Coordinates of C-alpha atoms in Angstrom, one line a residue:
M231 CA 94.1 79.3 55.9
R232 CA 92.0 80.2 52.8
S233 CA 93.3 79.7 49.2
A234 CA 92.7 83.3 48.0
P235 CA 94.3 86.5 49.4
T236 CA 90.9 87.9 50.5
I237 CA 91.9 89.2 54.0
L238 CA 92.5 92.9 53.8
H239 CA 94.5 94.9 56.3
L240 CA 94.2 98.7 56.2
D241 CA 96.6 101.0 58.0
M242 CA 96.3 104.7 57.6
D243 CA 99.7 106.4 57.0
A244 CA 101.0 108.4 60.0
F245 CA 97.4 109.0 60.8
Y246 CA 97.4 111.8 63.3
A247 CA 100.3 113.7 61.7
S248 CA 98.8 113.3 58.2
A249 CA 95.5 114.7 59.4
E250 CA 97.3 117.7 60.9
Q251 CA 99.2 118.2 57.6
A252 CA 96.0 118.0 55.6
A253 CA 94.4 120.6 57.9
K254 CA 97.3 123.0 58.0
P255 CA 98.7 123.8 54.5
S256 CA 101.9 125.4 56.0
L257 CA 102.9 122.0 57.5
R258 CA 102.6 119.9 54.3
G259 CA 105.9 118.3 53.5
K260 CA 107.4 119.3 56.8
A261 CA 108.2 117.4 60.0
V262 CA 105.2 117.1 62.3
V263 CA 105.1 115.4 65.7
V264 CA 101.8 114.8 67.5
G265 CA 101.6 113.9 71.2
G266 CA 101.8 115.2 74.8
L267 CA 103.9 118.3 75.0
G268 CA 104.4 118.3 78.8
P269 CA 107.6 117.1 80.6
R270 CA 106.3 113.5 80.5
G271 CA 104.7 113.6 77.1
V272 CA 105.3 110.9 74.5
V273 CA 105.0 110.9 70.7
A274 CA 101.7 109.6 69.4
T275 CA 102.5 109.9 65.7
A276 CA 105.3 111.4 63.7
S277 CA 105.1 112.4 60.0
Y278 CA 107.3 110.6 57.6
E279 CA 109.4 113.8 57.4
A280 CA 110.0 113.6 61.2
R281 CA 110.8 109.9 61.0
K282 CA 113.8 110.7 58.9
F283 CA 115.3 112.3 62.0
G284 CA 114.7 109.1 64.1
V285 CA 111.4 110.3 65.7
H286 CA 108.9 107.5 66.2
S287 CA 105.7 106.6 68.2
A288 CA 106.0 106.1 72.0
M289 CA 109.3 108.0 72.1
P290 CA 109.6 110.5 75.0
M291 CA 108.8 114.0 73.6
G292 CA 112.0 115.4 75.1
Q293 CA 114.0 113.0 73.0
A294 CA 112.0 113.8 69.9
R295 CA 112.7 117.6 70.4
R296 CA 116.4 116.9 70.5
L297 CA 116.3 114.8 67.4
A298 CA 114.1 117.2 65.4
P299 CA 114.2 120.6 67.0
N300 CA 112.6 122.4 64.1
A301 CA 109.6 120.1 63.7
A302 CA 106.1 121.3 64.5
Y303 CA 104.9 119.9 67.8
L304 CA 101.1 119.6 68.2
V305 CA 98.7 118.3 70.8
P306 CA 96.3 115.6 69.5
R307 CA 92.8 116.6 68.3
F308 CA 91.0 113.3 69.0
G309 CA 87.6 114.6 68.0
L310 CA 88.8 115.2 64.5
Y311 CA 90.6 111.8 64.3
R312 CA 87.5 110.0 65.5
E313 CA 85.4 111.7 62.8
I314 CA 87.9 110.7 60.1
S315 CA 88.1 107.1 61.5
E316 CA 84.3 106.8 61.3
Q317 CA 84.4 107.8 57.7
V318 CA 87.1 105.2 56.9
M319 CA 85.4 102.4 58.9
G320 CA 82.1 103.2 57.0
L321 CA 83.9 102.6 53.7
L322 CA 85.2 99.3 55.1
R323 CA 81.8 98.2 56.2
E324 CA 80.5 98.8 52.7
L325 CA 82.8 96.0 51.6
S326 CA 82.0 93.4 54.2
P327 CA 80.0 92.7 57.4
L328 CA 83.2 91.3 58.9
V329 CA 85.3 94.4 59.8
E330 CA 87.7 94.1 62.8
P331 CA 89.0 97.6 63.9
L332 CA 92.2 97.4 65.8
S333 CA 92.4 101.2 66.5
L334 CA 91.2 104.5 65.0
D335 CA 93.4 104.0 61.9
E336 CA 93.8 100.2 61.4
A337 CA 91.4 97.3 60.7
F338 CA 91.0 93.9 59.1
V339 CA 88.3 93.1 56.5
D340 CA 87.1 89.7 55.3
L341 CA 86.4 90.5 51.6
E342 CA 85.2 87.0 50.9
A343 CA 82.5 87.3 53.6
G344 CA 81.3 90.5 51.8
G345 CA 81.1 88.7 48.4
V346 CA 83.3 91.4 46.8
A347 CA 86.4 89.2 46.2
D348 CA 87.2 85.6 45.6
S349 CA 90.5 85.8 43.8
A350 CA 93.8 87.7 43.7
E351 CA 92.6 89.9 40.8
S352 CA 89.3 90.8 42.4
A353 CA 91.0 91.4 45.8
R354 CA 93.6 93.7 44.3
A355 CA 90.9 95.7 42.5
V356 CA 88.9 96.1 45.7
G357 CA 92.0 97.3 47.5
E358 CA 92.9 99.9 44.9
R359 CA 89.4 101.2 44.9
L360 CA 89.3 101.4 48.7
R361 CA 92.5 103.5 48.7
A362 CA 91.0 105.9 46.1
D363 CA 87.8 106.2 48.1
I364 CA 89.6 107.0 51.3
R365 CA 91.6 109.7 49.6
A366 CA 88.4 111.2 48.1
V367 CA 86.4 111.1 51.3
T368 CA 89.1 112.1 53.8
G369 CA 92.0 113.6 51.8
L370 CA 94.4 111.1 53.5
S371 CA 96.2 108.0 52.3
G372 CA 96.1 104.5 53.6
S373 CA 98.2 101.4 52.9
V374 CA 96.6 98.1 52.1
G375 CA 97.8 94.6 52.6
L376 CA 96.1 91.5 51.0
A377 CA 96.8 87.9 51.9
A378 CA 95.2 84.6 52.9
S379 CA 95.5 85.3 56.6
K380 CA 95.5 88.2 59.1
M381 CA 99.1 87.8 60.0
L382 CA 100.3 88.0 56.4
A383 CA 97.8 90.8 55.5
K384 CA 99.3 93.0 58.3
I385 CA 102.9 92.2 57.1
A386 CA 101.8 93.1 53.6
S387 CA 100.4 96.5 54.6
E388 CA 103.6 97.3 56.5
E389 CA 105.6 96.6 53.4
A390 CA 103.3 98.7 51.3
K391 CA 103.8 101.9 53.4
P392 CA 103.5 104.6 52.7
D393 CA 100.5 105.0 50.4
G394 CA 100.7 101.6 48.7
L395 CA 99.2 98.2 48.2
R396 CA 100.9 94.8 48.6
L397 CA 99.4 91.4 47.8
I398 CA 100.9 88.2 49.0
A399 CA 100.0 85.4 46.6
P400 CA 99.2 82.0 48.1
G401 CA 102.1 79.7 47.9
T402 CA 104.7 82.4 48.3
E403 CA 104.3 83.0 52.1
R404 CA 107.1 80.9 53.5
A405 CA 109.6 82.3 51.0
L406 CA 108.6 85.8 52.0
L407 CA 108.6 85.2 55.8
G408 CA 111.9 83.2 55.9
P409 CA 114.5 86.0 55.9
M410 CA 112.4 88.3 58.1
S411 CA 113.3 89.0 61.8
V412 CA 111.5 87.0 64.4
R413 CA 110.0 90.3 65.6
T414 CA 107.9 90.3 62.5
L415 CA 105.6 87.7 63.9
P416 CA 102.7 88.6 66.2
G417 CA 103.4 88.1 69.9
V418 CA 107.2 88.4 69.6
G419 CA 108.1 91.5 71.6
P420 CA 111.5 92.5 73.0
A421 CA 111.5 89.8 75.8
T422 CA 110.6 86.9 73.5
G423 CA 112.9 88.3 70.8
D424 CA 115.8 88.3 73.3
H425 CA 115.0 84.8 74.5
L426 CA 115.1 83.5 70.9
R427 CA 118.2 85.4 70.1
R428 CA 120.0 83.8 73.0
A429 CA 119.0 80.4 71.5
G430 CA 120.5 81.5 68.2
I431 CA 117.2 82.0 66.5
L432 CA 117.1 85.3 64.6
T433 CA 114.9 84.8 61.6
V434 CA 111.5 83.3 60.9
A435 CA 113.2 80.5 58.8
E436 CA 115.3 79.6 61.9
I437 CA 112.1 79.3 64.0
A438 CA 110.8 76.8 61.4
E439 CA 114.1 74.9 61.4
A440 CA 114.2 74.7 65.2
G441 CA 111.0 72.7 65.2
E442 CA 107.9 72.8 67.4
D443 CA 109.4 70.8 70.3
E444 CA 112.3 73.2 70.7
L445 CA 110.0 76.2 70.5
V446 CA 107.7 74.7 73.2
R447 CA 110.8 74.0 75.4
L448 CA 111.9 77.6 75.0
L449 CA 108.6 79.4 75.3
G450 CA 106.0 77.0 76.7
K451 CA 103.3 75.0 75.0
A452 CA 100.8 77.7 74.0
H453 CA 103.3 80.4 72.9
G454 CA 105.8 78.1 71.4
G455 CA 103.3 76.1 69.4
S456 CA 101.6 79.3 68.1
L457 CA 104.9 80.8 67.1
Y458 CA 105.9 77.7 65.2
A459 CA 102.6 77.6 63.3
M460 CA 103.0 81.2 62.3
A461 CA 106.6 80.6 61.1
L462 CA 105.1 78.1 58.7
A463 CA 102.6 80.8 57.6
R464 CA 99.7 79.1 59.3
D465 CA 97.3 81.5 60.8
E466 CA 93.7 80.4 61.2
R467 CA 92.5 83.5 63.2
P468 CA 89.2 84.7 61.7
V469 CA 88.2 88.4 61.2
V470 CA 85.9 89.2 64.1
A471 CA 83.3 91.9 63.7
E472 CA 83.6 94.9 66.1
R473 CA 82.4 94.1 69.6
E474 CA 81.6 96.1 72.6
S475 CA 84.6 97.2 74.7
K476 CA 86.1 94.3 76.7
S477 CA 87.7 96.5 79.4
V478 CA 87.4 99.8 81.2
S479 CA 90.5 101.5 82.5
V480 CA 92.0 104.8 83.6
E481 CA 95.6 105.9 83.9
D482 CA 97.6 109.0 84.8
T483 CA 101.1 110.1 83.9
Y484 CA 103.0 112.2 86.4
D485 CA 105.2 115.2 85.6
V486 CA 107.5 114.2 88.5
D487 CA 108.3 110.6 89.5
I488 CA 106.4 109.5 92.6
H489 CA 108.8 108.0 95.2
D490 CA 106.6 108.0 98.3
R491 CA 105.0 104.6 98.7
V492 CA 102.1 106.1 100.6
R493 CA 101.4 108.5 97.7
V494 CA 101.5 105.7 95.2
R495 CA 98.9 103.7 97.2
A496 CA 96.7 106.8 97.4
E497 CA 97.0 107.3 93.6
V498 CA 96.1 103.7 93.0
A499 CA 93.0 104.0 95.2
R500 CA 91.9 107.1 93.4
L501 CA 92.4 105.5 90.0
A502 CA 90.4 102.5 91.1
E503 CA 87.5 104.7 92.2
R504 CA 87.6 106.6 88.8
C505 CA 87.7 103.3 87.0
V506 CA 84.6 102.0 88.8
Q507 CA 82.8 105.3 88.0
R508 CA 83.4 104.6 84.3
L509 CA 82.4 101.0 84.7
R510 CA 79.1 101.9 86.3
A511 CA 78.4 104.6 83.7
A512 CA 78.7 102.0 81.0
G513 CA 76.3 99.6 82.9
H514 CA 79.0 96.9 83.3
S515 CA 80.8 95.0 86.0
G516 CA 83.9 92.9 85.6
R517 CA 85.8 90.1 87.3
T518 CA 89.5 90.8 86.5
I519 CA 91.3 93.8 88.1
V520 CA 94.4 95.0 86.3
L521 CA 97.2 97.3 87.6
K522 CA 99.6 99.0 85.3
V523 CA 102.9 100.6 86.6
R524 CA 105.4 102.4 84.5
R525 CA 108.6 102.9 86.5
F526 CA 111.3 105.6 86.3
D527 CA 113.3 103.7 83.7
F528 CA 110.2 103.4 81.4
S529 CA 109.8 99.7 82.2
T530 CA 106.1 98.9 82.3
L531 CA 104.7 96.2 84.6
T532 CA 101.1 94.8 84.4
R533 CA 99.6 92.7 87.2
S534 CA 96.1 91.2 87.3
E535 CA 93.8 89.4 89.7
T536 CA 90.6 87.5 88.8
L537 CA 87.8 87.6 91.3
R538 CA 85.3 84.8 92.0
G539 CA 82.6 86.8 90.2
P540 CA 82.0 90.2 88.5
T541 CA 81.8 93.3 90.6
D542 CA 81.4 97.0 90.3
D543 CA 82.0 97.7 94.0
P544 CA 84.7 100.4 94.4
G545 CA 85.9 98.9 97.7
V546 CA 86.5 95.5 96.1
V547 CA 88.3 97.0 93.1
Q548 CA 90.5 99.2 95.4
E549 CA 91.4 96.3 97.6
A550 CA 92.4 94.1 94.6
A551 CA 94.4 96.9 93.1
A552 CA 96.2 97.5 96.5
R553 CA 97.1 93.8 96.7
L554 CA 98.5 93.9 93.2
L555 CA 100.6 97.0 94.0
E556 CA 102.2 95.1 96.9
A557 CA 103.9 92.8 94.4
V558 CA 105.5 95.7 92.5
D559 CA 108.8 97.3 93.4
T560 CA 108.4 101.1 93.1
T561 CA 111.4 102.2 95.0
G562 CA 113.0 103.9 92.0
G563 CA 110.0 106.0 91.3
V564 CA 106.8 105.8 89.3
R565 CA 105.9 107.9 86.3
L566 CA 102.6 106.3 85.3
L567 CA 99.8 104.4 87.1
G568 CA 96.7 102.7 85.7
V569 CA 93.8 100.6 87.0
G570 CA 91.5 98.6 84.7
V571 CA 88.7 96.1 84.9
T572 CA 88.3 93.4 82.2
G573 CA 86.0 90.3 81.8
L574 CA 83.1 92.7 81.5
T575 CA 79.5 91.6 81.9
D576 CA 76.1 93.3 82.3
Y577 CA 75.4 91.9 85.7
T578 CA 77.0 91.9 89.1
Q579 CA 77.4 88.7 91.2
E580 CA 76.7 90.2 94.6
D581 CA 79.1 89.4 97.4
L582 CA 76.7 88.6 100.2
F583 CA 79.5 88.3 102.8
A584 CA 80.7 91.9 101.9
Q585 CA 77.1 93.1 102.1
A586 CA 76.5 91.6 105.5
Q587 CA 79.8 93.0 106.8
A588 CA 78.9 96.5 105.5
E589 CA 75.5 96.2 107.2
A590 CA 77.0 95.2 110.5
Q591 CA 79.5 98.0 110.3
A592 CA 76.7 100.5 109.6
Q593 CA 74.7 99.2 112.6
T594 CA 77.7 99.4 114.9
A595 CA 78.2 103.0 113.9
G596 CA 74.5 103.8 114.6
V597 CA 73.8 104.4 110.9
E598 CA 70.5 103.5 109.3
G599 CA 69.9 103.1 105.6
V600 CA 72.3 100.6 104.1
S601 CA 72.1 99.8 100.4
L602 CA 72.3 96.0 100.3
A603 CA 72.6 96.1 96.5
K604 CA 76.0 97.6 96.6
G605 CA 76.9 97.4 100.3
E606 CA 77.3 101.2 100.6
V607 CA 76.4 103.3 103.6
L608 CA 73.9 105.9 102.6
G609 CA 74.3 108.0 105.8
P610 CA 72.0 108.9 108.7
V611 CA 68.3 109.2 108.1
G612 CA 66.9 112.8 108.2
P613 CA 68.1 116.1 106.7
E614 CA 71.3 117.7 107.8
P615 CA 71.4 121.5 108.2
E616 CA 73.1 123.1 105.3
P617 CA 76.2 125.2 106.1
E618 CA 75.9 128.9 105.5
R619 CA 77.1 129.8 102.1
V620 CA 79.3 132.9 101.6
A621 CA 79.3 134.4 98.2
E622 CA 82.8 134.6 96.7
P623 CA 83.9 136.9 93.9
V624 CA 84.0 135.3 90.5
V625 CA 87.4 135.4 88.9
P626 CA 87.5 134.6 85.2
A627 CA 89.7 131.6 84.4
E628 CA 92.6 132.3 82.2
R629 CA 92.0 131.0 78.7
R630 CA 94.5 128.3 77.6
W631 CA 95.4 128.0 73.9
T632 CA 96.6 124.5 73.0
A633 CA 99.2 124.1 70.2
G634 CA 97.6 122.8 67.0
H635 CA 94.0 123.4 68.1
D636 CA 91.5 125.5 66.1
V637 CA 90.5 129.0 66.7
R638 CA 88.5 131.8 65.0
H639 CA 89.2 135.5 65.1
A640 CA 86.4 138.0 64.5
E641 CA 88.5 139.8 61.8
Y642 CA 90.9 137.2 60.4
G643 CA 88.7 134.1 60.4
H644 CA 89.8 130.5 61.0
G645 CA 93.3 129.5 62.2
W646 CA 95.2 127.3 64.5
V647 CA 97.4 127.9 67.5
Q648 CA 101.2 127.8 66.8
G649 CA 102.1 128.5 70.4
S650 CA 101.4 130.6 73.5
G651 CA 103.0 131.9 76.6
L652 CA 103.8 135.1 78.6
G653 CA 100.2 136.3 78.0
R654 CA 100.5 136.0 74.2
V655 CA 99.1 133.5 71.7
T656 CA 100.4 133.1 68.1
V657 CA 98.0 132.0 65.5
R658 CA 98.4 131.0 61.8
F659 CA 95.3 131.8 59.8
E660 CA 94.7 129.1 57.2
T661 CA 92.2 126.4 56.4
P662 CA 92.5 122.9 54.8
L663 CA 91.5 124.4 51.4
S664 CA 93.6 127.6 51.5
A665 CA 97.2 128.5 50.7
P666 CA 99.6 128.7 53.7
G667 CA 98.4 131.5 55.8
R668 CA 99.9 134.5 57.7
V669 CA 100.8 134.5 61.4
K670 CA 99.6 137.0 64.0
T671 CA 100.1 137.3 67.7
F672 CA 97.4 138.4 70.2
R673 CA 96.9 138.8 73.9
T674 CA 95.6 135.5 75.4
D675 CA 92.5 137.4 76.6
D676 CA 91.7 139.0 73.3
P677 CA 87.9 139.1 73.1
D678 CA 87.9 138.6 69.3
L679 CA 89.7 135.3 69.6
E680 CA 87.8 132.1 70.5
P681 CA 88.2 128.3 70.2
A682 CA 86.7 126.7 67.1
Q683 CA 85.7 123.3 65.7
P684 CA 88.0 121.6 63.1
L685 CA 87.1 122.2 59.5
P686 CA 86.5 119.4 57.0
L687 CA 89.7 118.2 55.2
V688 CA 88.0 118.0 51.8
A689 CA 85.5 120.4 50.3
E690 CA 83.1 117.7 49.3
P691 CA 83.5 113.9 48.8
A692 CA 84.0 113.2 45.1
P693 CA 81.4 110.9 43.5
R694 CA 82.4 107.2 43.9
A695 CA 81.8 104.6 41.2

């Protein structure tokens, strides 16, 4: 661990909700909840005003509505969030070549590698300037943590929230960590936390007092040893610059729990096929297949299988996912399924046995034209007669107006959807730079109303020193 607090952790404050409040003057200072609004929706982000009612990320949306019935409930606008994230990450990359994004709204920065800080004073100055730049460019606030390691910098930014900066001076780390809950440390989730609690270990100081041998006995060599080192404020993990995606995955949440095992198998096969389509579109293959199952009681299970070599064969991925599913009990019902591929590479290690088997099956069926590269049957040689096509009347699709999304009206200008139903849509007309606007209701098929792109949250970035 370095001697100066030059690892910076930035965490944007209630990012999605704050972006919505900045875009919608009528919601500023009010409870805002962003997430899926369907029966199985979950909270993505809640504003600090909504958090006072107990609403938090990953909470079922139905529970959030019971806790905060008068909050504004909006569907995410990921296009807008990505644009803001790119602006923020651009500011971070001006500070250092070593920027490690963790999500759209969170990242580590190695200030020393950028030559912009080598002491507590210079690091604090950089952090304060960064917060000011973010507000000038995006109109939003971010909290900054500064410390000598990634673990401590993240803890510092959490303590700085909202809209603050916290620096942990070298030499004070253990005194700071000691009284904190074991859940503060990276890698300590509910299961590990319960395991430690049963052993009488509740705080970080008690982890240090227990000793490494006891931690290894309780949690295993790798996890126990790592946890003991972190309890002593030792974290040697470097800031790693952004890399290409390490995985490709797809998942679906179901409005009604799936109890039929045959249906579950079919859904897993469909998800595996979609996952491979994304994998091929990215020009990758992978060797580890991952299955994710969220059951009726919200418990989430993840199972994985590593193949002998990388593949992008849909049959291979489907079979592996099916094998993983057999080890999961779904009798109580399934609310979410996902299939992913990790261990990505740019080449495929061909399975010659699978290819030969596919070729033999094709010949047995009297089919010519087998792709040996992928082991896929291309079909019989020669054109097939096209079926006669019958023209069908074109029925215009009913326009859907999503809560929180942008619209423009020919007479009233830019606004956003407050809600819709029963053939009506309610719109509040305001912009990020206007006063709170008026509300009007239209028919959903009103020809003067159309979807629109989000407007910038600030008029023009202020000049930066």
